[in-house]
């Protein structure tokens, strides 16, 4: 399964001294952060603390101002790196789903397989159907995004990312735009992924998910990592005032 | 006075003004002169079938050529205007500002007479062909702005989703952004098509061979031939027969897009 260049002891994602400014707004102020192979890391923190920006730096949807980001040992801040190729190995799931509205579900799942991975039509369809099965939407392959509920759209978006056979998945508040009764289905799919050993970085406000599925929880505030550790430690026995203040509000 | 009474009175005044205006036009107009000069049945009959088989046909052909040409050139200009390479943006901006700032009639005139002299080049189709090239160039400037706005109206999340899946910028543009932009710009581009139908009338300034004449040139020739304005009315009717269904279509597309949001 894994490519020969991957060694189990090298982190999947390794962020060193990452800084990111938008104009003179310092959003990330020297982040050190890593996600090991097969690990599920949940990133929590107040709105505006830079969680999304950190996540988006990892597949370079945002350009870091300074610092290094290694993905499977490859420096993605190096201008020589083939970003498109690296991105096929990093699945990303957005808060607003971002499905392609002009394509049906199968079209959404096969487009990038064909254009970026250069898979043939038959292979792309087969992979797409396997992943639809996995997220419990095998019967909706001809539906258009507008015909699906938010929860179904998000599961299609997860299946779309999985269809590239990524080595890791990034989630940016995947359930924040959903009606409460639809959250469970999406979290269920994510839990199943975690059980299968997928490497995951999840920005979330779902503390139950972080506690039960997360291997590690990272608390961010004001553009820095304030505290991190096992979920039961960070969520159950926080050491820093800011963590305590945040948790008292969300729990 | 009760508000409802006042409203009724106001409505009554508006009707009175309208009826007075219509009556004035009817009374002041010289109906006999209008009938003989504009609605002469014999002259009207003489327009057919050439007004359809030559004039309306040429109007449609010129419109289609100018529209397709303008669309392709406009798309190229829109992509240049959105290019990360600054000189492309400068060229596109200069082009768009120049040709939107000039009267189309002047550009057609320049292409028909000045360009052949300046470049020692005879465009295909003679002066009419040159005029048509001018029409393409002018309409491209307007369409470029429409297309650019359409591309920019596609939500940024669409681009991010495509790029995060590893699709390169070109494939992202072709398979994700443009298909959505086309839906957005269909109503304004259909509008552009209606404007273009009418703008083919400007080609008369280029001068045309008999079999190249479009509706307006055809009607002007008819006016001198019969010393009667009826051919203009016939041409006006033909324009409306072509444009009215299209303006209805624009209204329908706009309604559909509004619902689609
Ligand atoms: N594209 C952008 N341009 C300017 N400022 C931005 C941009 N994206 C995020 N920011 C700013 O960065 C800060 C952190 O944002 P974000 O990473 O989205 O926080 P979080 O995901 O933790 O809520 C916010 O103050 C936000 O206004
Ligand atoms: Mg965020």
Coordinates of C-alpha atoms and ligand atoms in Angstrom, one line a residue:
Chain A
X1 CA 0.0 0.0 0.0
X2 CA 2.5 2.6 1.1
X3 CA 5.2 3.9 -1.3
X4 CA 8.7 2.7 -0.6
X5 CA 9.8 6.3 0.3
X6 CA 7.4 6.3 3.3
X7 CA 8.9 5.2 6.5
X8 CA 6.6 4.6 9.4
X9 CA 8.6 6.7 11.8
X10 CA 8.5 9.9 9.7
X11 CA 5.5 12.1 10.5
X12 CA 2.9 12.4 7.7
X13 CA 2.8 16.2 8.4
X14 CA 5.5 18.1 10.0
X15 CA 5.2 21.9 10.5
X16 CA 8.1 23.9 11.8
X17 CA 8.0 27.6 12.9
X18 CA 5.2 28.3 10.6
X19 CA 4.2 32.0 10.3
X20 CA 1.4 33.4 8.2
X21 CA 0.5 37.1 7.8
X22 CA -2.5 38.5 6.0
X23 CA -1.2 42.0 5.3
X24 CA -0.1 43.2 8.8
X25 CA -2.5 40.7 10.5
X26 CA -0.3 38.0 12.0
X27 CA -2.5 35.0 12.0
X28 CA 0.0 32.2 12.7
X29 CA 2.9 33.1 15.0
X30 CA 5.4 30.3 14.8
X31 CA 3.5 27.0 14.8
X32 CA 5.3 23.7 15.5
X33 CA 3.0 20.8 14.8
X34 CA 3.0 17.3 13.5
X35 CA 0.7 14.4 12.6
X36 CA 2.1 10.9 12.6
X37 CA 1.2 8.2 10.2
X38 CA -2.2 6.7 11.1
X39 CA -2.8 9.3 13.8
X40 CA -6.0 11.3 14.2
X41 CA -5.2 14.8 15.5
X42 CA -8.1 17.1 16.4
X43 CA -7.4 20.8 16.3
X44 CA -9.7 22.9 18.5
X45 CA -9.8 26.6 19.5
X46 CA -11.8 29.7 19.4
X47 CA -13.0 31.2 16.0
X48 CA -10.3 33.3 14.4
X49 CA -7.4 31.5 16.2
X50 CA -5.9 30.4 12.9
X51 CA -7.0 26.7 12.7
X52 CA -8.3 26.9 9.1
X53 CA -5.2 28.9 8.0
X54 CA -2.9 26.2 9.5
X55 CA -4.9 23.4 7.8
X56 CA -4.9 25.3 4.5
X57 CA -1.1 25.8 4.7
X58 CA -0.6 22.1 4.8
X59 CA -1.8 21.7 1.2
X60 CA -0.7 25.2 0.3
X61 CA -4.1 26.7 -0.4
X62 CA -2.5 29.4 1.7
X63 CA 1.1 30.5 1.0
X64 CA 3.1 30.4 4.3
X65 CA 5.0 33.6 5.1
X66 CA 7.8 31.7 6.7
X67 CA 8.6 28.3 8.1
X68 CA 8.7 24.8 6.6
X69 CA 6.0 22.3 6.0
X70 CA 7.0 18.7 5.3
X71 CA 4.4 16.3 3.9
X72 CA 5.6 12.7 4.0
X73 CA 9.1 14.3 4.2
X74 CA 8.7 16.5 1.1
X75 CA 9.1 20.2 1.7
X76 CA 6.0 21.7 0.1
X77 CA 7.2 25.3 0.6
X78 CA 10.0 24.5 -1.9
X79 CA 9.1 26.1 -5.2
X80 CA 10.5 23.0 -7.0
X81 CA 7.9 20.7 -5.4
X82 CA 5.2 19.4 -7.7
X83 CA 2.2 20.8 -5.7
X84 CA -0.5 19.1 -7.8
X85 CA 1.1 15.7 -7.3
X86 CA 1.4 16.2 -3.5
X87 CA -2.2 17.4 -3.3
X88 CA -3.5 14.2 -4.8
X89 CA -2.1 12.5 -1.7
X90 CA -3.8 14.9 0.7
X91 CA -7.6 14.7 0.8
X92 CA -9.4 17.9 1.9
X93 CA -13.0 18.3 3.2
X94 CA -14.4 21.8 3.5
X95 CA -17.0 23.3 5.8
X96 CA -19.1 24.3 2.9
X97 CA -18.7 20.9 1.0
X98 CA -17.7 22.7 -2.2
X99 CA -19.1 20.0 -4.5
X100 CA -19.2 20.8 -8.2
X101 CA -22.8 21.8 -8.7
X102 CA -22.7 21.2 -12.5
X103 CA -21.7 17.5 -12.1
X104 CA -23.7 14.7 -10.6
X105 CA -22.3 12.6 -7.8
X106 CA -20.3 10.2 -10.0
X107 CA -19.0 13.2 -12.0
X108 CA -17.8 14.8 -8.8
X109 CA -16.0 11.7 -7.8
X110 CA -14.4 10.9 -11.2
X111 CA -13.4 14.3 -12.4
X112 CA -10.1 14.7 -10.5
X113 CA -9.3 11.0 -10.8
X114 CA -9.3 11.4 -14.6
X115 CA -7.8 14.9 -14.9
X116 CA -5.1 14.7 -12.1
X117 CA -4.5 11.0 -11.7
X118 CA -5.1 10.2 -15.4
X119 CA -7.1 7.1 -14.6
X120 CA -9.3 5.6 -17.3
X121 CA -13.0 6.0 -17.2
X122 CA -13.8 2.4 -16.1
X123 CA -11.2 2.5 -13.3
X124 CA -12.4 5.9 -12.0
X125 CA -16.0 4.8 -12.0
X126 CA -15.1 1.6 -10.0
X127 CA -13.1 3.6 -7.4
X128 CA -15.9 6.1 -7.2
X129 CA -18.6 3.5 -6.6
X130 CA -16.5 1.8 -3.9
X131 CA -16.2 5.0 -2.0
X132 CA -19.9 5.9 -2.4
X133 CA -20.6 2.5 -0.9
X134 CA -18.3 3.4 2.0
X135 CA -20.1 6.6 2.8
X136 CA -23.5 4.9 2.5
X137 CA -24.7 6.7 -0.7
X138 CA -24.3 4.0 -3.4
X139 CA -27.9 4.7 -4.5
X140 CA -27.4 8.4 -5.2
X141 CA -24.7 8.2 -7.9
X142 CA -26.8 10.1 -10.4
X143 CA -28.1 12.8 -8.1
X144 CA -26.9 16.4 -8.4
X145 CA -25.5 18.2 -5.3
X146 CA -28.5 20.5 -5.1
X147 CA -30.8 17.4 -4.7
X148 CA -28.9 16.1 -1.7
X149 CA -29.1 17.1 2.0
X150 CA -26.2 18.8 3.6
X151 CA -25.1 15.6 5.3
X152 CA -25.3 13.7 2.1
X153 CA -23.3 16.4 0.3
X154 CA -20.6 16.3 2.9
X155 CA -20.4 12.5 2.7
X156 CA -20.1 12.8 -1.1
X157 CA -17.3 15.4 -0.6
X158 CA -15.5 12.8 1.7
X159 CA -16.0 10.1 -1.0
X160 CA -14.6 12.5 -3.6
X161 CA -11.5 13.1 -1.6
X162 CA -11.1 9.4 -0.8
X163 CA -11.4 8.5 -4.5
X164 CA -7.9 10.0 -5.0
X165 CA -6.6 7.3 -2.6
X166 CA -4.9 9.9 -0.4
X167 CA -2.4 9.0 2.3
X168 CA -4.1 11.5 4.7
X169 CA -7.2 13.6 5.1
X170 CA -7.7 17.2 6.2
X171 CA -11.1 18.2 7.6
X172 CA -12.0 21.9 8.2
X173 CA -15.1 21.9 10.5
X174 CA -16.8 19.3 8.4
X175 CA -20.0 19.3 10.4
X176 CA -20.3 23.1 11.2
X177 CA -22.6 23.9 8.3
X178 CA -25.0 20.9 9.0
X179 CA -28.3 20.7 10.7
X180 CA -27.8 18.9 14.0
X181 CA -29.7 15.8 13.0
X182 CA -27.3 15.3 10.0
X183 CA -24.0 15.6 12.0
X184 CA -24.0 12.0 13.2
X185 CA -23.9 10.5 9.7
X186 CA -20.8 12.5 8.8
X187 CA -19.0 11.9 12.1
X188 CA -19.8 8.1 11.6
X189 CA -18.1 8.1 8.3
X190 CA -15.1 9.9 9.8
X191 CA -14.9 7.5 12.7
X192 CA -14.9 4.5 10.3
X193 CA -12.1 6.1 8.4
X194 CA -10.1 6.6 11.6
X195 CA -10.7 2.9 12.5
X196 CA -9.3 1.9 9.1
X197 CA -6.1 3.7 10.0
X198 CA -6.4 6.8 7.9
X199 CA -4.1 9.7 8.9
X200 CA -6.4 12.6 9.8
X201 CA -6.1 16.2 10.8
X202 CA -9.6 17.4 11.9
X203 CA -10.5 21.0 12.8
X204 CA -13.7 20.6 14.8
X205 CA -16.0 21.9 17.5
X206 CA -17.3 18.4 18.2
X207 CA -15.6 17.7 21.5
X208 CA -17.3 14.2 21.7
X209 CA -15.6 13.2 18.5
X210 CA -12.3 14.7 19.6
X211 CA -12.4 12.7 22.8
X212 CA -13.5 9.4 21.4
X213 CA -11.8 9.3 18.0
X214 CA -8.8 11.6 18.4
X215 CA -5.4 10.2 19.3
X216 CA -4.3 13.7 20.2
X217 CA -5.9 17.1 20.7
X218 CA -4.2 20.4 19.8
X219 CA -5.6 23.6 21.3
X220 CA -4.8 26.8 19.4
X221 CA -5.5 30.4 20.4
X222 CA -4.2 33.6 18.9
X223 CA -2.1 32.0 16.3
X224 CA -0.1 29.7 18.6
X225 CA -0.5 26.1 19.8
X226 CA -1.3 26.6 23.5
X227 CA -1.5 23.1 24.6
X228 CA -1.6 19.6 23.2
X229 CA -1.8 16.0 24.3
X230 CA -4.1 13.0 24.8
X231 CA -7.8 14.0 24.5
X232 CA -8.5 13.0 28.1
X233 CA -5.7 15.2 29.3
X234 CA -6.4 18.3 27.2
X235 CA -10.2 18.1 27.4
X236 CA -10.4 16.6 30.9
X237 CA -7.6 18.3 32.7
X238 CA -6.4 21.4 30.8
X239 CA -3.2 23.0 32.1
X240 CA -3.5 26.5 30.6
X241 CA -6.0 29.2 31.6
X242 CA -6.9 29.9 27.9
X243 CA -7.7 26.2 27.4
X244 CA -9.9 26.1 30.5
X245 CA -11.7 29.3 29.5
X246 CA -12.4 27.9 26.0
X247 CA -13.5 24.5 27.2
X248 CA -15.8 26.0 29.8
X249 CA -17.6 27.8 27.0
X250 CA -18.0 24.9 24.6
X251 CA -18.5 21.9 26.9
Chain B
X1 CA -59.8 63.4 2.0
X2 CA -59.4 59.7 2.7
X3 CA -56.2 58.1 1.6
X4 CA -58.1 55.6 -0.6
X5 CA -60.0 58.5 -2.3
X6 CA -56.8 60.3 -2.9
X7 CA -55.2 57.2 -4.4
X8 CA -58.1 56.8 -6.8
X9 CA -58.1 60.4 -7.8
X10 CA -54.3 60.2 -8.5
X11 CA -54.8 57.1 -10.6
X12 CA -57.6 58.9 -12.5
X13 CA -55.3 61.8 -13.3
X14 CA -52.7 59.4 -14.7
X15 CA -55.2 57.8 -17.0
X16 CA -56.4 61.2 -18.2
X17 CA -52.9 62.3 -19.1
X18 CA -52.3 59.1 -20.9
X19 CA -55.5 59.3 -23.0
X20 CA -54.9 63.0 -23.8
X21 CA -51.4 62.2 -25.0
X22 CA -52.6 59.3 -27.2
X23 CA -55.4 61.5 -28.6
X24 CA -53.0 64.3 -29.3
X25 CA -50.7 62.0 -31.3
X26 CA -53.6 60.6 -33.3
X27 CA -55.0 64.1 -34.0
X28 CA -51.7 65.7 -34.9
X29 CA -50.5 62.9 -37.1
X30 CA -51.2 63.1 -40.8
X31 CA -52.7 59.7 -41.4
X32 CA -53.0 60.0 -45.2
X33 CA -49.3 60.9 -45.4
X34 CA -48.3 58.1 -43.1
X35 CA -50.3 55.6 -45.2
X36 CA -48.8 56.6 -48.5
X37 CA -45.2 57.2 -47.4
X38 CA -44.7 54.4 -44.7
X39 CA -47.4 51.8 -45.3
X40 CA -47.7 51.6 -49.1
X41 CA -49.0 48.1 -49.8
X42 CA -47.5 47.8 -53.3
X43 CA -44.0 48.9 -52.1
X44 CA -44.3 46.6 -49.1
X45 CA -45.1 43.7 -51.4
X46 CA -42.2 44.5 -53.6
X47 CA -39.8 43.9 -50.7
X48 CA -40.5 40.2 -50.7
X49 CA -39.0 37.7 -51.1
X50 CA -35.5 39.4 -51.3
X51 CA -35.9 41.0 -47.8
X52 CA -36.0 37.5 -46.4
X53 CA -33.8 35.5 -48.8
X54 CA -31.0 38.1 -49.0
X55 CA -31.4 40.9 -46.3
X56 CA -32.7 39.0 -43.3
X57 CA -30.5 36.0 -44.2
X58 CA -27.4 38.2 -44.3
X59 CA -28.3 40.0 -41.1
X60 CA -28.4 36.6 -39.4
X61 CA -25.2 35.4 -41.0
X62 CA -23.3 38.6 -40.0
X63 CA -24.7 38.3 -36.5
X64 CA -23.7 34.7 -36.0
X65 CA -20.2 35.3 -37.4
X66 CA -19.7 38.4 -35.2
X67 CA -21.1 36.7 -32.1
X68 CA -19.0 33.6 -32.4
X69 CA -15.9 35.6 -33.3
X70 CA -16.6 38.0 -30.5
X71 CA -17.2 35.2 -28.0
X72 CA -13.9 33.5 -28.8
X73 CA -11.9 36.7 -28.8
X74 CA -13.8 37.9 -25.7
X75 CA -13.0 34.6 -23.8
X76 CA -9.3 35.0 -24.7
X77 CA -9.4 38.6 -23.4
X78 CA -11.2 37.7 -20.2
X79 CA -8.6 35.0 -19.5
X80 CA -5.8 37.5 -20.2
X81 CA -7.4 40.0 -17.9
X82 CA -7.4 37.4 -15.1
X83 CA -3.9 36.2 -15.9
X84 CA -1.2 36.3 -13.2
X85 CA 1.2 37.7 -15.9
X86 CA 0.9 41.5 -15.8
X87 CA 1.6 42.4 -19.4
X88 CA -1.4 40.2 -20.5
X89 CA -3.6 42.1 -18.1
X90 CA -2.4 45.4 -19.4
X91 CA -3.0 44.5 -23.0
X92 CA -6.5 43.2 -22.3
X93 CA -7.4 46.2 -20.2
X94 CA -6.1 48.6 -22.9
X95 CA -8.0 46.7 -25.6
X96 CA -11.3 46.6 -23.6
X97 CA -11.2 50.3 -22.6
X98 CA -10.3 51.4 -26.2
X99 CA -13.0 49.6 -28.0
X100 CA -15.7 50.2 -25.4
X101 CA -14.9 53.9 -25.5
X102 CA -15.1 54.2 -29.3
X103 CA -18.4 54.3 -31.4
X104 CA -18.8 51.0 -33.3
X105 CA -19.6 53.0 -36.4
X106 CA -16.2 54.7 -36.3
X107 CA -14.4 51.4 -35.8
X108 CA -16.2 49.8 -38.7
X109 CA -15.4 52.8 -40.9
X110 CA -11.8 52.6 -39.9
X111 CA -11.5 48.9 -40.7
X112 CA -13.4 49.3 -44.0
X113 CA -11.3 52.1 -45.4
X114 CA -8.3 53.0 -43.3
X115 CA -6.9 49.5 -42.5
X116 CA -6.8 48.3 -46.1
X117 CA -4.8 51.4 -47.0
X118 CA -2.5 51.3 -44.0
X119 CA -1.6 47.6 -44.2
X120 CA -2.1 47.1 -47.9
X121 CA -4.4 44.2 -47.0
X122 CA -7.8 43.4 -48.5
X123 CA -9.9 41.4 -46.0
X124 CA -12.1 38.6 -47.4
X125 CA -15.5 39.8 -48.4
X126 CA -14.2 43.3 -49.3
X127 CA -15.3 46.3 -47.2
X128 CA -18.2 44.3 -45.8
X129 CA -15.8 41.7 -44.5
X130 CA -13.6 44.4 -43.0
X131 CA -16.7 45.9 -41.3
X132 CA -17.5 42.5 -39.9
X133 CA -14.0 42.1 -38.5
X134 CA -14.5 45.5 -36.8
X135 CA -17.8 44.2 -35.4
X136 CA -16.1 41.2 -33.9
X137 CA -13.4 43.3 -32.4
X138 CA -15.9 45.7 -30.8
X139 CA -18.2 43.0 -29.5
X140 CA -15.3 41.1 -28.0
X141 CA -14.5 44.1 -25.8
X142 CA -18.0 44.0 -24.3
X143 CA -18.1 40.2 -24.1
X144 CA -14.7 40.0 -22.4
X145 CA -16.0 42.1 -19.5
X146 CA -19.2 39.9 -19.2
X147 CA -17.2 36.7 -19.3
X148 CA -14.7 38.0 -16.8
X149 CA -17.5 38.9 -14.4
X150 CA -19.0 35.5 -14.9
X151 CA -15.7 33.7 -14.1
X152 CA -15.2 35.9 -11.0
X153 CA -18.8 35.1 -9.9
X154 CA -17.9 31.4 -9.5
X155 CA -17.3 30.9 -5.8
X156 CA -13.7 30.6 -4.7
X157 CA -14.5 27.4 -2.9
X158 CA -14.9 25.7 -6.3
X159 CA -11.4 26.6 -7.3
X160 CA -10.0 25.5 -3.9
X161 CA -11.9 22.2 -4.1
X162 CA -10.5 21.5 -7.6
X163 CA -6.9 22.5 -6.7
X164 CA -7.0 20.5 -3.5
X165 CA -7.8 17.4 -5.5
X166 CA -4.6 18.0 -7.5
X167 CA -6.1 19.4 -10.6
X168 CA -3.8 21.9 -12.4
X169 CA -5.0 25.5 -13.1
X170 CA -5.9 24.8 -16.7
X171 CA -8.1 21.7 -16.0
X172 CA -9.6 23.6 -13.1
X173 CA -10.6 26.4 -15.4
X174 CA -11.9 24.1 -18.2
X175 CA -13.8 21.5 -16.2
X176 CA -14.9 23.4 -13.1
X177 CA -14.9 27.2 -13.5
X178 CA -16.0 27.7 -17.1
X179 CA -19.0 25.4 -17.1
X180 CA -20.3 27.3 -14.1
X181 CA -19.4 30.7 -15.6
X182 CA -21.2 29.8 -18.8
X183 CA -24.5 29.4 -16.9
X184 CA -24.0 32.7 -15.2
X185 CA -23.2 34.6 -18.4
X186 CA -25.8 33.1 -20.7
X187 CA -28.5 35.8 -20.0
X188 CA -26.1 38.8 -20.5
X189 CA -24.5 37.2 -23.6
X190 CA -27.9 36.6 -25.1
X191 CA -28.5 40.3 -24.5
X192 CA -25.2 41.0 -26.2
X193 CA -26.5 38.9 -29.2
X194 CA -29.6 41.1 -29.5
X195 CA -27.5 44.2 -29.5
X196 CA -25.3 42.6 -32.1
X197 CA -28.3 41.9 -34.4
X198 CA -29.1 45.6 -34.3
X199 CA -25.4 46.6 -34.7
X200 CA -25.1 44.7 -38.0
X201 CA -27.1 47.7 -39.3
X202 CA -23.9 49.8 -38.9
X203 CA -22.3 47.7 -41.6
X204 CA -24.1 49.9 -44.2
X205 CA -21.3 52.4 -43.8
X206 CA -18.8 49.9 -45.2
X207 CA -20.8 49.7 -48.5
X208 CA -21.8 46.4 -49.8
X209 CA -22.3 44.5 -53.0
X210 CA -26.0 43.8 -53.9
X211 CA -26.0 40.2 -52.6
X212 CA -24.1 41.2 -49.4
X213 CA -26.8 43.7 -48.2
X214 CA -28.3 43.2 -44.8
X215 CA -31.6 44.6 -43.7
X216 CA -30.7 48.2 -43.1
X217 CA -28.7 48.6 -46.3
X218 CA -31.4 46.8 -48.2
X219 CA -34.1 49.1 -46.8
X220 CA -32.1 52.3 -47.5
X221 CA -31.6 51.2 -51.1
X222 CA -35.4 50.5 -51.3
X223 CA -36.1 54.0 -49.9
X224 CA -34.1 55.6 -52.7
X225 CA -35.5 53.2 -55.4
X226 CA -39.2 53.8 -54.6
X227 CA -38.9 57.3 -53.1
X228 CA -40.9 55.9 -50.3
X229 CA -40.2 54.9 -46.6
X230 CA -42.2 51.7 -46.6
X231 CA -39.0 49.5 -47.0
X232 CA -37.9 50.9 -43.6
X233 CA -41.1 49.7 -42.0
X234 CA -40.6 46.3 -43.6
X235 CA -37.0 46.1 -42.3
X236 CA -38.2 47.2 -38.8
X237 CA -40.7 44.4 -38.8
X238 CA -38.0 41.9 -39.7
X239 CA -35.7 43.1 -36.9
X240 CA -38.5 42.7 -34.4
X241 CA -39.4 39.2 -35.7
X242 CA -35.8 38.2 -35.0
X243 CA -35.1 40.1 -31.7
X244 CA -38.4 39.7 -29.8
X245 CA -38.1 35.9 -29.3
X246 CA -34.5 36.4 -28.1
X247 CA -35.4 39.1 -25.6
X248 CA -38.1 36.8 -24.3
X249 CA -35.5 34.1 -24.0
X250 CA -33.3 36.4 -21.9
X251 CA -36.1 37.1 -19.5
X252 CA -36.8 33.4 -19.2
X253 CA -33.1 32.6 -18.6
X254 CA -32.8 35.3 -16.0
X255 CA -35.8 34.0 -14.1
X256 CA -34.3 30.5 -14.2
X257 CA -30.9 31.6 -12.9
X258 CA -32.6 33.5 -10.1
X259 CA -34.5 30.4 -9.1
X260 CA -31.3 28.3 -9.4
X261 CA -29.6 30.3 -6.5
Ligands
LIG1 N1 -7.8 35.2 3.0 C1 -7.7 35.9 4.1 N2 -7.4 37.3 4.0 C2 -7.3 38.0 5.1 N3 -7.4 37.6 6.4 C3 -7.7 36.3 6.6 C4 -7.9 35.4 5.4 N4 -8.2 34.2 5.9 C5 -8.2 34.3 7.3 N5 -7.9 35.5 7.7 C6 -7.8 36.0 9.1 O1 -7.0 35.1 9.8 C7 -7.5 34.9 11.1 C8 -7.7 33.4 11.4 O2 -8.6 32.9 10.5 P1 -8.9 31.3 10.5 O3 -7.7 30.6 10.2 O4 -10.0 31.2 9.5 O5 -9.4 31.0 11.9 P2 -10.3 29.8 12.5 O6 -10.3 28.8 11.4 O7 -9.5 29.3 13.7 O8 -11.6 30.4 12.8 C9 -8.8 35.7 11.2 O9 -8.6 36.9 11.9 C10 -9.2 36.0 9.7 O10 -9.8 37.2 9.6
LIG2 MG1 -12.1 28.1 10.4

